[in-house]
CSV table of C-alpha atoms in Angstrom, one decimal:
chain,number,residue,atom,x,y,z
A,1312,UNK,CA,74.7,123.8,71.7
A,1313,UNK,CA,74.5,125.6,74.9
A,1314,UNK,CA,77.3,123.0,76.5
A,1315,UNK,CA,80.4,124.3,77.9
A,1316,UNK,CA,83.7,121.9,76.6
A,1317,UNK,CA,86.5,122.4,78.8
A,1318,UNK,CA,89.7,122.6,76.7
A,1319,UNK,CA,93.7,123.8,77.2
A,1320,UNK,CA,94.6,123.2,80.8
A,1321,UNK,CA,91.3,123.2,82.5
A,1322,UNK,CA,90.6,119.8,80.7
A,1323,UNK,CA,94.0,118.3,81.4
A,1324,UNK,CA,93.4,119.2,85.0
A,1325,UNK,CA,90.1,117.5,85.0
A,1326,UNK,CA,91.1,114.6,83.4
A,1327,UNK,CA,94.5,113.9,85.7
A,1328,UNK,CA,91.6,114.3,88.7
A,1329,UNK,CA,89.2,111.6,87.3
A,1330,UNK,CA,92.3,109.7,86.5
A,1331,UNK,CA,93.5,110.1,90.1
A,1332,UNK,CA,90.2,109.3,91.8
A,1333,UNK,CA,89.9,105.8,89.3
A,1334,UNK,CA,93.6,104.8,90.1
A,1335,UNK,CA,93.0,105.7,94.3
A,1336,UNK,CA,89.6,103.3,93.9
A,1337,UNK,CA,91.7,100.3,92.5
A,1338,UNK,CA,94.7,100.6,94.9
A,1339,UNK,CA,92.4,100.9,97.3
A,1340,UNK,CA,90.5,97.6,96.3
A,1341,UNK,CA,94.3,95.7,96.2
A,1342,UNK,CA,95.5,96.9,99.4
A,1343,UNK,CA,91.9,96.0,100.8
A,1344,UNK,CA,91.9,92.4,98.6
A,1345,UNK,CA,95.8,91.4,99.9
A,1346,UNK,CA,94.2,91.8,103.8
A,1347,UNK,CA,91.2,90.0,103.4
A,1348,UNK,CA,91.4,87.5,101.0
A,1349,UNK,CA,90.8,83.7,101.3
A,1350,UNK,CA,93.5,82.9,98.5
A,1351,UNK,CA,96.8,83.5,99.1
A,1352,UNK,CA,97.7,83.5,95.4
A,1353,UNK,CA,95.2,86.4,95.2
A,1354,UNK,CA,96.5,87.8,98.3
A,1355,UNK,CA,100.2,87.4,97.0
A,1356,UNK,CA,99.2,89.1,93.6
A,1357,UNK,CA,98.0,92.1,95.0
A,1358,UNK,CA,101.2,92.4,97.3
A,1359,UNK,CA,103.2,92.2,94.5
A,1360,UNK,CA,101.8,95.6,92.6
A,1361,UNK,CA,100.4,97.4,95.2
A,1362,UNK,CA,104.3,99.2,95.6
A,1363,UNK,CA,104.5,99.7,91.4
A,1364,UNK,CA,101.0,101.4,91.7
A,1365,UNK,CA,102.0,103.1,95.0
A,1366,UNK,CA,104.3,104.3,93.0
A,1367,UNK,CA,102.9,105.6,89.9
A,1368,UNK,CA,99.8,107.1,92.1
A,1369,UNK,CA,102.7,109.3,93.5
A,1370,UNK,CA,103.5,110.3,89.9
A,1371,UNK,CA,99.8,111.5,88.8
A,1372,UNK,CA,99.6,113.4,92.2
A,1373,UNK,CA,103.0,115.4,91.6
A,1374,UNK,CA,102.0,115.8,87.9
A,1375,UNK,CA,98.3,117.3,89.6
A,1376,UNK,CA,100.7,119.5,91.8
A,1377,UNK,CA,102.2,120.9,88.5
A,1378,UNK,CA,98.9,121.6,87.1
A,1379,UNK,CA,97.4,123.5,89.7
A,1380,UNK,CA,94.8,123.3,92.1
A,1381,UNK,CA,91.1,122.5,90.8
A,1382,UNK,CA,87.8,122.1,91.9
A,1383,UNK,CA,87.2,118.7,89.7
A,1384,UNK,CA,88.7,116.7,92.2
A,1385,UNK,CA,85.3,116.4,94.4
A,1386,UNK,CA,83.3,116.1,91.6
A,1387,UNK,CA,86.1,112.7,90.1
A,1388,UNK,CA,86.0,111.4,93.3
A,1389,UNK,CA,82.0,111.3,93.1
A,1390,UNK,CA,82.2,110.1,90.2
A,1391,UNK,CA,84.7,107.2,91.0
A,1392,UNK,CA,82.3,106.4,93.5
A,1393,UNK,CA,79.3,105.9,91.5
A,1394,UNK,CA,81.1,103.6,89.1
A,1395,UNK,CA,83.1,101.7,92.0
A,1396,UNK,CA,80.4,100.9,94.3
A,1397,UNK,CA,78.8,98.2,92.1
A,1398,UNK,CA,82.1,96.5,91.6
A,1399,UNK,CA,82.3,96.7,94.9
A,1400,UNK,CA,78.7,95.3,96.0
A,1401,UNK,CA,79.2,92.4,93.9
A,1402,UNK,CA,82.6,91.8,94.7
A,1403,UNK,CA,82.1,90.6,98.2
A,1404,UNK,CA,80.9,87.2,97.6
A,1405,UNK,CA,84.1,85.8,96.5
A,1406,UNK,CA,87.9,85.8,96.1
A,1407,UNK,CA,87.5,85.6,92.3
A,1408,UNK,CA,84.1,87.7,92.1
A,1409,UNK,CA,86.9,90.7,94.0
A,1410,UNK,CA,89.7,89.8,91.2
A,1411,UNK,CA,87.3,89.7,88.1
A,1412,UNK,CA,86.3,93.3,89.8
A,1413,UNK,CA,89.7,94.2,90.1
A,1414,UNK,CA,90.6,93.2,86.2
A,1415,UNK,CA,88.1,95.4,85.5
A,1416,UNK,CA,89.0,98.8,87.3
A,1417,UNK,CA,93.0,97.8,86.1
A,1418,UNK,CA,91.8,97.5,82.5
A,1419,UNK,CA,90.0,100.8,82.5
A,1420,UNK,CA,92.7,102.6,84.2
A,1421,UNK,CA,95.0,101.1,81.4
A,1422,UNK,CA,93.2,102.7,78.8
A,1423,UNK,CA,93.4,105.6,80.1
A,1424,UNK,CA,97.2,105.6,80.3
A,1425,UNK,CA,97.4,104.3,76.4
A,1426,UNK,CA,95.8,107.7,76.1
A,1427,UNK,CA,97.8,110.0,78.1
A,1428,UNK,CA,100.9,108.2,76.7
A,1429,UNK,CA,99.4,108.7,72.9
A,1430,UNK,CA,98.6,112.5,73.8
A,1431,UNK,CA,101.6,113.4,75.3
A,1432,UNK,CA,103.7,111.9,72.3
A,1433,UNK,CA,101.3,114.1,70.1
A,1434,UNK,CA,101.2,117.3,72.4
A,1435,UNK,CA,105.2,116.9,73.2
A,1436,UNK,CA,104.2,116.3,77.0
A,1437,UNK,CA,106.6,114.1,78.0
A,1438,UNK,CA,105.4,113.8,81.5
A,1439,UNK,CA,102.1,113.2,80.2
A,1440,UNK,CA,103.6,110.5,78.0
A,1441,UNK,CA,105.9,109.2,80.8
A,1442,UNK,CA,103.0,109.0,83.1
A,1443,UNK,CA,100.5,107.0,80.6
A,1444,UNK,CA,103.3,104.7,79.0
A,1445,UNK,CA,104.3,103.4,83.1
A,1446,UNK,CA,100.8,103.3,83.3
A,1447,UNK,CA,100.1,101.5,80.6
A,1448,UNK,CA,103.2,98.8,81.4
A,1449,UNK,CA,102.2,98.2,85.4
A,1450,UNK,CA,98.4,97.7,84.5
A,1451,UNK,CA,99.0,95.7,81.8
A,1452,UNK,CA,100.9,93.6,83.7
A,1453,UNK,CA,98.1,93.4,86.8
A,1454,UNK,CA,95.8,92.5,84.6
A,1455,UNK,CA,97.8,89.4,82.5
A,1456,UNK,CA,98.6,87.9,86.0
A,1457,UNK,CA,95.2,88.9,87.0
A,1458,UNK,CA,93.6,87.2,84.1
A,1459,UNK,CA,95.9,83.8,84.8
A,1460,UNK,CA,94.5,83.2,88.2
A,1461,UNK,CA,91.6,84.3,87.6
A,1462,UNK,CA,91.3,81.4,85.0
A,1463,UNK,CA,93.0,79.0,88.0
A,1464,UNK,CA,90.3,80.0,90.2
A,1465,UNK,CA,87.8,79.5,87.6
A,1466,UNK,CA,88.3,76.1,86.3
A,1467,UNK,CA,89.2,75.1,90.0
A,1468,UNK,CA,85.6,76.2,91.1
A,1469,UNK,CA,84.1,74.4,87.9
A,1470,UNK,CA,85.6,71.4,88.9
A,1471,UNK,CA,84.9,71.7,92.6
A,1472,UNK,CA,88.4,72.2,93.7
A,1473,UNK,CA,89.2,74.6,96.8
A,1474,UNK,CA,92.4,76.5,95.3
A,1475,UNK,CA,92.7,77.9,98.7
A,1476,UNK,CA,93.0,75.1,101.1
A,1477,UNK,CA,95.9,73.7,98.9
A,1478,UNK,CA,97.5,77.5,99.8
A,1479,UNK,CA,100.2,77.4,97.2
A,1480,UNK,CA,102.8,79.6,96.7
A,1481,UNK,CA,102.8,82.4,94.2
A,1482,UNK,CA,105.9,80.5,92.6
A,1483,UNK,CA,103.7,77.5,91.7
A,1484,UNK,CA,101.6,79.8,90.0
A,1485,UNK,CA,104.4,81.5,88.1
A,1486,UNK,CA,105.6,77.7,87.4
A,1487,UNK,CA,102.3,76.5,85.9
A,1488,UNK,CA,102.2,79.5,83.6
């Protein structure tokens, strides 16, 4: 019973750094995906939201500014670290091993933005709730156009076809879905 619970601003603080360190590890992982991968549909998807998640990165950091300076950013980016790296190790064998990674991170960060939206509608935050409901839309959308190549790639490597030598366009994608 001896545990310390951070409450009031000190855990709002902390949990905006945590938030920031999981949404730098998956912008990260795009902008390192568009560069290197073998697909260009995977390369094209990553292009297309790395500037809404640029974006929205830019809101958490101004909404950190607003908050105040804390000492929980170290200790979020550790953490970040710890639960990234796996992804990461077992992410390098493939194009679609690095985008089932990447629906993962997008997912979680969604979550999180249900919740900050959700909060802030309950606290009467509306940056809070501003933050987590754009949030909430540009991960969602990642991760439905995420999970549609993902099944491309998948039934494409079941069936022993190479998606990227046939280098389609991100508009035949769009056009099949």
């Amino acid at each position: 019973m001896g545990d310390s619970v951070e409450t009031g601003t000190a855990f709002l603080k902390s949990q905006i750094d945590n938030t920031l360190a999981q949404h730098r590890a998956f912008l990260n992982a795009l902008e390192d995906h568009e560069e290197r991968a073998n697909d260009p549909r995977f390369s094209d998807l990553c292009a297309r939201h790395i500037p809404h998640l640029r974006g929205h990165h830019r809101m958490l950091e101004e909404y950190q500014s607003q908050l105040g300076d804390d000492d929980h950013v170290a200790e979020a980016m550790a953490g970040a670290v710890v639960v990234v790296r796996p992804l990461a190790d077992a992410a390098r064998e493939s194009d679609y091993l690095r985008l089932v990674g990447d629906i993962v991170l997008a997912r979680q960060s969604e979550d999180t933005f249900k919740t900050f939206r959700e909060a802030g509608k309950m606290m009467g935050n509306r940056t809070l709730q501003e933050i987590g409901d754009i949030g909430e839309r540009r991960h969602d959308a990642f991760v439905k156009e995420a999970n549609r190549l993902a099944q491309h790639m998948f039934v494409e490597r079941a069936q022993g076809i190479d998606g990227a030598e046939r280098r389609p366009r991100s508009s035949d994608l769009e056009a099949t879905i």
